[in-house]
mmCIF file of C-alpha atoms and ligand atoms in Angstrom:
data_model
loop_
_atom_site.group_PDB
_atom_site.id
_atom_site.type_symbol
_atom_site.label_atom_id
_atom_site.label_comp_id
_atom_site.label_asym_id
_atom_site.label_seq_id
_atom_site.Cartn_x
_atom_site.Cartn_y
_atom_site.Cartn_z
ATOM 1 C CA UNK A 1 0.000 0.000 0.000
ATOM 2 C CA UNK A 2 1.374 3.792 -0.823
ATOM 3 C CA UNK A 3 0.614 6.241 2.379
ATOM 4 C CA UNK A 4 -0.142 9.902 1.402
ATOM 5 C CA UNK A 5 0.997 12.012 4.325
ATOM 6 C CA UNK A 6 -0.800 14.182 6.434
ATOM 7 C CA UNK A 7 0.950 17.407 7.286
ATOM 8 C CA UNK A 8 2.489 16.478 10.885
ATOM 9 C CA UNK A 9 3.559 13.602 9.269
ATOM 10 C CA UNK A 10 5.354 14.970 6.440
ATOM 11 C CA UNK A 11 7.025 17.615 9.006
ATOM 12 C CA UNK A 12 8.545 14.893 10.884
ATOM 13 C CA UNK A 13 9.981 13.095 7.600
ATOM 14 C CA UNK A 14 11.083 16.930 6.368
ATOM 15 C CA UNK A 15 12.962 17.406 10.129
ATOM 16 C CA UNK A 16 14.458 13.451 9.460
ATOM 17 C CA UNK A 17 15.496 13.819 6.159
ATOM 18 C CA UNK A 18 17.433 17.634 6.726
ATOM 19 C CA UNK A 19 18.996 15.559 9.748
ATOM 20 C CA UNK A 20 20.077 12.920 7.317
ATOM 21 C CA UNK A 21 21.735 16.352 5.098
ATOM 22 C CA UNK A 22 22.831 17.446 8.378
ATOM 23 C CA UNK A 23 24.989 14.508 8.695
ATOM 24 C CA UNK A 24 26.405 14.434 5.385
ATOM 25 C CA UNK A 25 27.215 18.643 5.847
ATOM 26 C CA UNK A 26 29.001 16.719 8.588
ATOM 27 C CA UNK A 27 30.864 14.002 6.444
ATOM 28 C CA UNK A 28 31.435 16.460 3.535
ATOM 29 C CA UNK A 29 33.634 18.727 5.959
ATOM 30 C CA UNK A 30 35.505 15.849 7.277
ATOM 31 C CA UNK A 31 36.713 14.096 3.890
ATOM 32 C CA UNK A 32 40.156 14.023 3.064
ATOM 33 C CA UNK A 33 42.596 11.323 2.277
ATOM 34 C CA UNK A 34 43.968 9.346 4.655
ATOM 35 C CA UNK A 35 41.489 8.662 6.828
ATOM 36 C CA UNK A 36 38.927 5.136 7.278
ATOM 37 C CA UNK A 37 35.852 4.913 5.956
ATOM 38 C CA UNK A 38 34.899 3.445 9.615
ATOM 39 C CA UNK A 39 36.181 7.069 11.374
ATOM 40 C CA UNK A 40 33.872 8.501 8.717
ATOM 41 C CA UNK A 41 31.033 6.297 10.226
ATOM 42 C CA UNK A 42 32.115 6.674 13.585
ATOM 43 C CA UNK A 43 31.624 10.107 13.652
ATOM 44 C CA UNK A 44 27.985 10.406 11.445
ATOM 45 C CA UNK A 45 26.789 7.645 13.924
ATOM 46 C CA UNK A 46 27.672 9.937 16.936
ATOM 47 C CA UNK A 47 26.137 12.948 15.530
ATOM 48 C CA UNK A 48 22.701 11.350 14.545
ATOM 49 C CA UNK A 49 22.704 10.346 18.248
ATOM 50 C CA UNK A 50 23.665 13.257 19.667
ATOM 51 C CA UNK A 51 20.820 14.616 17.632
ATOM 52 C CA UNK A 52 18.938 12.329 19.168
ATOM 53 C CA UNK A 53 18.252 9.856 16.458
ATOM 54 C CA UNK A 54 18.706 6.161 15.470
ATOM 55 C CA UNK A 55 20.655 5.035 12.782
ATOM 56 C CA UNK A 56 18.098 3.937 10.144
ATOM 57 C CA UNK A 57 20.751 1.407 8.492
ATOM 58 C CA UNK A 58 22.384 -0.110 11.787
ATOM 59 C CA UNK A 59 20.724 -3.164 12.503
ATOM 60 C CA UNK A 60 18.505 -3.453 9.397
ATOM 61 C CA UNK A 61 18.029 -6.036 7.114
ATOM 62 C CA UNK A 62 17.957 -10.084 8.000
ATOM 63 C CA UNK A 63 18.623 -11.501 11.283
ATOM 64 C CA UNK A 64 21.849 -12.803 11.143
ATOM 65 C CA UNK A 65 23.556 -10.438 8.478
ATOM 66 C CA UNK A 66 21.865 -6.713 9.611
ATOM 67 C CA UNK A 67 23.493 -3.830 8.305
ATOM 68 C CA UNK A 68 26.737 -3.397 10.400
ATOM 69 C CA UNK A 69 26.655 0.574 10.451
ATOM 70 C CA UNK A 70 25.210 4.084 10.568
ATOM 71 C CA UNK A 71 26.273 5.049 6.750
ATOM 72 C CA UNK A 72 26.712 2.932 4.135
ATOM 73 C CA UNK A 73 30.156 3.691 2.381
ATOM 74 C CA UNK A 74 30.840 3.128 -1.682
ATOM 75 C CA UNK A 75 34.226 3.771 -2.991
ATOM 76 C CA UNK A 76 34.662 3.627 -6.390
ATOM 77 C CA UNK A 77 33.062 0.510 -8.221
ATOM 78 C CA UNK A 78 30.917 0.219 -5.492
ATOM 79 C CA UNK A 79 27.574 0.980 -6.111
ATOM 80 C CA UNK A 80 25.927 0.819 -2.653
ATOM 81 C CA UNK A 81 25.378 -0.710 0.399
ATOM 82 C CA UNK A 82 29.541 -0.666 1.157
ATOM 83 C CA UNK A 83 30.345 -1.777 5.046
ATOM 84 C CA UNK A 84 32.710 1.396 6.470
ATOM 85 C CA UNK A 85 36.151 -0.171 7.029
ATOM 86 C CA UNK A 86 39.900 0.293 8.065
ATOM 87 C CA UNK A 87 39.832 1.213 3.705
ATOM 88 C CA UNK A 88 42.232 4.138 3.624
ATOM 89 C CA UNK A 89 40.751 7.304 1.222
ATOM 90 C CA UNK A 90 43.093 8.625 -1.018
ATOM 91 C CA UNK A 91 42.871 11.008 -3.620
ATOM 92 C CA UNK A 92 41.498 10.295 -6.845
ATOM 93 C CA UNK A 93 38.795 7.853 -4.669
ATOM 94 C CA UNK A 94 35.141 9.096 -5.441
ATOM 95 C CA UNK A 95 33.005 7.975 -2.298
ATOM 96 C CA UNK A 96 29.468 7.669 -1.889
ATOM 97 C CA UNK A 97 27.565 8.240 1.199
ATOM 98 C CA UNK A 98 23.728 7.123 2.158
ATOM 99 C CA UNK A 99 22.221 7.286 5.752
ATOM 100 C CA UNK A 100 19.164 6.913 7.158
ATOM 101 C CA UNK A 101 17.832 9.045 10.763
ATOM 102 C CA UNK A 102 14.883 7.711 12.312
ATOM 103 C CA UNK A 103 13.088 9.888 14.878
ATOM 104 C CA UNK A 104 9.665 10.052 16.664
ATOM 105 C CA UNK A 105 8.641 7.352 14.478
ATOM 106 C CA UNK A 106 9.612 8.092 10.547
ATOM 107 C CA UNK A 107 12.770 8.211 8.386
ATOM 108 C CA UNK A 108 14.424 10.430 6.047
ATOM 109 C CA UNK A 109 16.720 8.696 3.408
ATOM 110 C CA UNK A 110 19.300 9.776 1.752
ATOM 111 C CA UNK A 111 22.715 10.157 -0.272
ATOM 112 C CA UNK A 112 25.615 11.802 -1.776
ATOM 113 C CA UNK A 113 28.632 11.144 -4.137
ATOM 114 C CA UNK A 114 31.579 13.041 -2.689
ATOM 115 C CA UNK A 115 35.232 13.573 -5.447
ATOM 116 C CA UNK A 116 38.217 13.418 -3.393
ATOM 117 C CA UNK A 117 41.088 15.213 -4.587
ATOM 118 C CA UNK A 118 42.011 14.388 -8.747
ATOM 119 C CA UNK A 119 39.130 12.756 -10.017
ATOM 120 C CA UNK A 120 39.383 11.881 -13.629
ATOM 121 C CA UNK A 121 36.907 14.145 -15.830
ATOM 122 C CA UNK A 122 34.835 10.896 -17.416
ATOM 123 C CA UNK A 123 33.827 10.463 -13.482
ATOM 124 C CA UNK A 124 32.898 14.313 -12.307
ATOM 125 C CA UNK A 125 31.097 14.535 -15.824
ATOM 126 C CA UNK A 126 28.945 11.472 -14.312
ATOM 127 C CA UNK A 127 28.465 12.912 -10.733
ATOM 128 C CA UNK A 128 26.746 15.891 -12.779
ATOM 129 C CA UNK A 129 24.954 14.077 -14.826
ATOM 130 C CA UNK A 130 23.391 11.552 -12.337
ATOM 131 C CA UNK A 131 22.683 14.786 -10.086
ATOM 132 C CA UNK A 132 21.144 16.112 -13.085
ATOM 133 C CA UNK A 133 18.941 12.958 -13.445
ATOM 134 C CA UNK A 134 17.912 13.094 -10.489
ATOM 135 C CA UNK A 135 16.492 16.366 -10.358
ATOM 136 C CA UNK A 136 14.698 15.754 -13.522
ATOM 137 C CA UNK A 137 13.492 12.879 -11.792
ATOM 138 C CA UNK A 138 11.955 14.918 -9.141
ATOM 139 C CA UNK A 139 10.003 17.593 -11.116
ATOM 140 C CA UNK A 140 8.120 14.556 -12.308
ATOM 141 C CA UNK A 141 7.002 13.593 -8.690
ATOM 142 C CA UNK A 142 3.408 15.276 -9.549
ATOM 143 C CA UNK A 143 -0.110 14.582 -8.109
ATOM 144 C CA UNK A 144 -1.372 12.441 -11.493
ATOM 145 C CA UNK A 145 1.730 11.474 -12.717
ATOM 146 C CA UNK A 146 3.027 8.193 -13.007
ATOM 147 C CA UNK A 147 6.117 6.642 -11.248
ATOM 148 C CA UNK A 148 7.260 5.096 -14.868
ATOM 149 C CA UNK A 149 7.257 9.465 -15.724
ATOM 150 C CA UNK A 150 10.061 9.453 -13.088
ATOM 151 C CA UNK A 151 11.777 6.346 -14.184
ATOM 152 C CA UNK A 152 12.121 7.898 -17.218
ATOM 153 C CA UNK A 153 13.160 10.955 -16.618
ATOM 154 C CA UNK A 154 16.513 9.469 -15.113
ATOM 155 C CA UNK A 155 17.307 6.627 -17.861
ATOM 156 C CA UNK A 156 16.688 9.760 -20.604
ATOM 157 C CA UNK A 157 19.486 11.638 -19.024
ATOM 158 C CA UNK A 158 22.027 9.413 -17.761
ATOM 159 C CA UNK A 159 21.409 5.837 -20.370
ATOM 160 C CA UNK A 160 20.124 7.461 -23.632
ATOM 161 C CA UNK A 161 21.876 10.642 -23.758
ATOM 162 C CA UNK A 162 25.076 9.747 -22.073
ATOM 163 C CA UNK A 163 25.197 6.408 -22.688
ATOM 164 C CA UNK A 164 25.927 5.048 -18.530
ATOM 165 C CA UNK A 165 24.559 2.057 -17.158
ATOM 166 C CA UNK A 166 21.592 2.238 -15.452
ATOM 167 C CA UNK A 167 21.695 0.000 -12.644
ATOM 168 C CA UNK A 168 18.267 -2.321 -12.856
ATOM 169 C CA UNK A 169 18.474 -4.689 -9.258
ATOM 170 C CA UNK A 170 18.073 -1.494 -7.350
ATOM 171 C CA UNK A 171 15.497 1.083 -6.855
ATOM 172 C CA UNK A 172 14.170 4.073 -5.043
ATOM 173 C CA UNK A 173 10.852 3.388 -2.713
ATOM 174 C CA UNK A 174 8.501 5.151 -0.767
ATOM 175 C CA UNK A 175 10.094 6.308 2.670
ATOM 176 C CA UNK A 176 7.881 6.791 5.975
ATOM 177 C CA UNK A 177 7.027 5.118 9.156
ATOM 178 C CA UNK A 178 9.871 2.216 7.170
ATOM 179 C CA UNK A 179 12.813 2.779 5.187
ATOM 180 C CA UNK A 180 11.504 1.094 2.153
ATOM 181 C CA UNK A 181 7.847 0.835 1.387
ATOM 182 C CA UNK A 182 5.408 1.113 -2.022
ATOM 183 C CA UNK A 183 6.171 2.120 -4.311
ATOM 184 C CA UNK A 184 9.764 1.106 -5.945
ATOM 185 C CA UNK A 185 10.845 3.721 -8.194
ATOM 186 C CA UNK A 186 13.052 2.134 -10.616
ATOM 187 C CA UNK A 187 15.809 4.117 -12.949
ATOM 188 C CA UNK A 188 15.011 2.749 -16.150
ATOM 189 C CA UNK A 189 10.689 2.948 -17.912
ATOM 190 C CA UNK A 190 8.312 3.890 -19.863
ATOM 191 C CA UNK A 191 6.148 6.998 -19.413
ATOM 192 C CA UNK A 192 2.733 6.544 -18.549
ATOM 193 C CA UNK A 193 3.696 3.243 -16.839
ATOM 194 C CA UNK A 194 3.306 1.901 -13.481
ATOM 195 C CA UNK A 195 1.417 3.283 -10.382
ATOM 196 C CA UNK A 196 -0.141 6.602 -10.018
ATOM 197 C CA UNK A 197 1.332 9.631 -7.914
ATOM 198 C CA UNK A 198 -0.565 11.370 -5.476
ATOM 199 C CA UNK A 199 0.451 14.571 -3.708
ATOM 200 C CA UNK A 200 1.328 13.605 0.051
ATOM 201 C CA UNK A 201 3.419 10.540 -1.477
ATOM 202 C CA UNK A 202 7.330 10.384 -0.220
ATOM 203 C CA UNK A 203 9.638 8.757 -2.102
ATOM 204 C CA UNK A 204 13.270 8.204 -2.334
ATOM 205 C CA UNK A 205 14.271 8.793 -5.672
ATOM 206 C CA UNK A 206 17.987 7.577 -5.875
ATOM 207 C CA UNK A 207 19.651 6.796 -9.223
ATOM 208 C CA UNK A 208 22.558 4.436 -9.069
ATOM 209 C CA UNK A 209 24.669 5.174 -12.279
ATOM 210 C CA UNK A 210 27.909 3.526 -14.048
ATOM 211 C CA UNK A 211 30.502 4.897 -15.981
ATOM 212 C CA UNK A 212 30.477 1.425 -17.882
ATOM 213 C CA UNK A 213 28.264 -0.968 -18.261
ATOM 214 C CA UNK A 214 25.385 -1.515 -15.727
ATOM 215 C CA UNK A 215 25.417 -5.028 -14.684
ATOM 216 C CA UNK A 216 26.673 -5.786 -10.951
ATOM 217 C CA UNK A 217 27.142 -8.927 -8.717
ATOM 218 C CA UNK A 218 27.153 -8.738 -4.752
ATOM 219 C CA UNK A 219 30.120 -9.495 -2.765
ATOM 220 C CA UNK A 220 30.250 -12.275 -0.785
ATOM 221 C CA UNK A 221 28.923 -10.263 2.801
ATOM 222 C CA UNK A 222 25.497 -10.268 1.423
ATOM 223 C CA UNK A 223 25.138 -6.696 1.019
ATOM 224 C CA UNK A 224 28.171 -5.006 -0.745
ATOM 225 C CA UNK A 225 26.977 -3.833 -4.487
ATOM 226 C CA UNK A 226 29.950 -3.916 -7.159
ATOM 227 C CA UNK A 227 30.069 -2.642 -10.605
ATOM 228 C CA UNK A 228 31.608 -5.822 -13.109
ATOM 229 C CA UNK A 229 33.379 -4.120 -14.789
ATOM 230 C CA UNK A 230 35.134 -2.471 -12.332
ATOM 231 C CA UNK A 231 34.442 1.344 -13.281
ATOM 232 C CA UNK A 232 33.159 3.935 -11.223
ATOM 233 C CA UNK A 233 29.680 4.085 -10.086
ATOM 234 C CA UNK A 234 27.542 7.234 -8.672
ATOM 235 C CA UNK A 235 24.148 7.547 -6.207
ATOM 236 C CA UNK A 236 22.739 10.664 -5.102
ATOM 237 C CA UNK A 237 19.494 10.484 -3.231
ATOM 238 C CA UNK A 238 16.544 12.547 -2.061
ATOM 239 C CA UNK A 239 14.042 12.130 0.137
ATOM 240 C CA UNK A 240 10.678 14.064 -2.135
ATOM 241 C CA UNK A 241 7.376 14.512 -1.132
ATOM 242 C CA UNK A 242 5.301 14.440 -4.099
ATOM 243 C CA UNK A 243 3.388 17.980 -5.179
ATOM 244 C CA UNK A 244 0.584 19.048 -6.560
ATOM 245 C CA UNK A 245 3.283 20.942 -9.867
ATOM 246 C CA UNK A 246 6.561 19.266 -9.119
ATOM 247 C CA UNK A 247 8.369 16.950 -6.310
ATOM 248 C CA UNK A 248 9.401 19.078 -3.574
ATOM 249 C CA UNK A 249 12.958 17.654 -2.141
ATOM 250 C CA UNK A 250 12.655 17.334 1.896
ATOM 251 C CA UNK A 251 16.460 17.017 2.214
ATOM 252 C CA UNK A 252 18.221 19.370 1.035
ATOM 253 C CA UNK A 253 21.804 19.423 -0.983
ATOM 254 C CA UNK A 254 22.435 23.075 -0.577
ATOM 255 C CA UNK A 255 24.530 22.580 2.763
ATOM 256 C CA UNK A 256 26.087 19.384 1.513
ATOM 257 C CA UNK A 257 27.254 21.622 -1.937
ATOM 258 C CA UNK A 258 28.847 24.149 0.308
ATOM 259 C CA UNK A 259 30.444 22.134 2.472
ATOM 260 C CA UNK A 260 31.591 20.393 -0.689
ATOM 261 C CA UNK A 261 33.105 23.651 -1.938
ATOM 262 C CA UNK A 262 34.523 24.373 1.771
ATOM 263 C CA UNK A 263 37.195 21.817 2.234
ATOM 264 C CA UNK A 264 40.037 22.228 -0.252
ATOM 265 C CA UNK A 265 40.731 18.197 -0.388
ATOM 266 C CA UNK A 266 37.123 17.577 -2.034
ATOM 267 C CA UNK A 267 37.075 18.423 -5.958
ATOM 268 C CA UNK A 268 33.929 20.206 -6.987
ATOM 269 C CA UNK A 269 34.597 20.119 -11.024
ATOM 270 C CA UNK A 270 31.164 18.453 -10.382
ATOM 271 C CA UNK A 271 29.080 20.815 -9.603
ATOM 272 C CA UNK A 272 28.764 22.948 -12.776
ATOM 273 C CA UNK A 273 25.551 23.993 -13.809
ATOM 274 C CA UNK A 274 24.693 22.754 -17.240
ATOM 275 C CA UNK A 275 21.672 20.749 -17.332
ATOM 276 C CA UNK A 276 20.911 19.793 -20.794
ATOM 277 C CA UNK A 277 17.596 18.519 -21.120
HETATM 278 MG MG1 MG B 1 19.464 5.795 0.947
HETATM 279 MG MG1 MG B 2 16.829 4.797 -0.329
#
């Protein structure tokens, strides 16, 4: 079943999901090479708490293989879902970042792709364009659209005109009282297809983009996402309550993007403004 949101609701998932850019303001100032990914993880777990949240991601999943930590942590040719580890960053690493805060009762959801240092071109060029996607994504999320109108949206811009891969096993999903509920937003449809939008919806719309091709295995924890080929794969992720003209994004990327452009060991080649649509 999709929930539309009533107002208090939808105030608690906005205060959630600007927690959850909170955090990553966090993580954004304290990139650099030569630190773990588990200090970055570390340190988002103990603000979310001292915020006083939960960790969406620690603990979830099946009994006996949960999610081991607060973020989850992709470097490189990981797509998602990467445990944070004693994995030293170093320059030229692109790194992305998803996290989850759960307070009085809801969740907000979502993620960022962080450059550290000298990031090859072919790989800011697909930052952009996934962030591009994305928001072309979200001015879809209209009362009487469809979700196959976002789906779209995000395989027009990053599969058909740029030629990435378009990861498939993956989705977005409606976010609320649980992490994942109805409906999955996928990356890759038709128009016109699949269920209707209503304004008061919140989704996660989260394309997961390659710089190669799009297929993927998992690693042998259960939960790590890898890219075959090896190349470099991107995720940035709102949390969007659906509208009555557009999507309206509930986390923001605003303190994230200057933050970004803050701390002299993150490359923001990026976040040039060129949408071509
Ligand atoms: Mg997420
Ligand atoms: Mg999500």
């Amino acid at each position: 079943m999709i929930h539309i949101r009533n107002k208090e609701e939808i105030e608690i998932i906005r205060k959630n999901a600007l927690m959850v850019t909170a955090t990553l303001t966090e993580v954004a100032k304290f990139l650099k090479p030569g630190i773990t990914t588990a200090s970055i993880d570390a340190m988002a777990e103990k603000f979310i708490r001292d915020n006083g949240g939960i960790p969406t991601f620690k603990g979830y999943g099946p009994k006996g293989n949960a999610f081991p930590a607060s973020l989850c942590i992709s470097v490189n040719a990981v797509v998602v879902h990467g445990f944070p580890s004693d994995y030293v960053l170093k320059d030229g690493d692109i790194i992305s970042v998803d996290c989850g805060f759960n307070r009085d009762g809801y969740h907000g959801d979502h993620a960022y792709t962080f450059a550290i240092g000298n990031v090859d071109e072919p790989t800011l060029e697909l930052m952009r364009v996934t962030k591009e996607a994305l928001m072309l994504g979200i001015e879809q999320a209209k009362d009487g659209n469809r979700v196959g109108d976002i789906s779209f949206a995000i395989e027009n811009h990053t599969a058909v005109k740029h030629g990435y891969g378009v990861v498939r096993e993956l989705v977005g999903h409606g976010v609320g009282a649980e992490l994942h509920e109805d409906p999955q937003v996928p990356n890759y449809g038709r128009r016109g297809s699949g269920k209707r939008l209503k304004a008061g919806m919140v989704l996660a719309i989260e394309p997961m983009i390659t710089l190669g091709k799009r297929d993927i295995y998992t690693m042998d924890d259960g939960w790590t996402i890898v890219t075959v080929d090896g190349k470099n794969s991107v995720h940035y992720e709102h949390t969007t309550l659906v509208g009555m003209d557009a999507g309206e994004n509930l986390s923001d990327f605003g303190p994230i993007e200057e933050a970004e452009r803050n701390n002299p060991e993150l490359n923001t080649g990026h976040l040039k403004k060129v949408i071509t649509s």
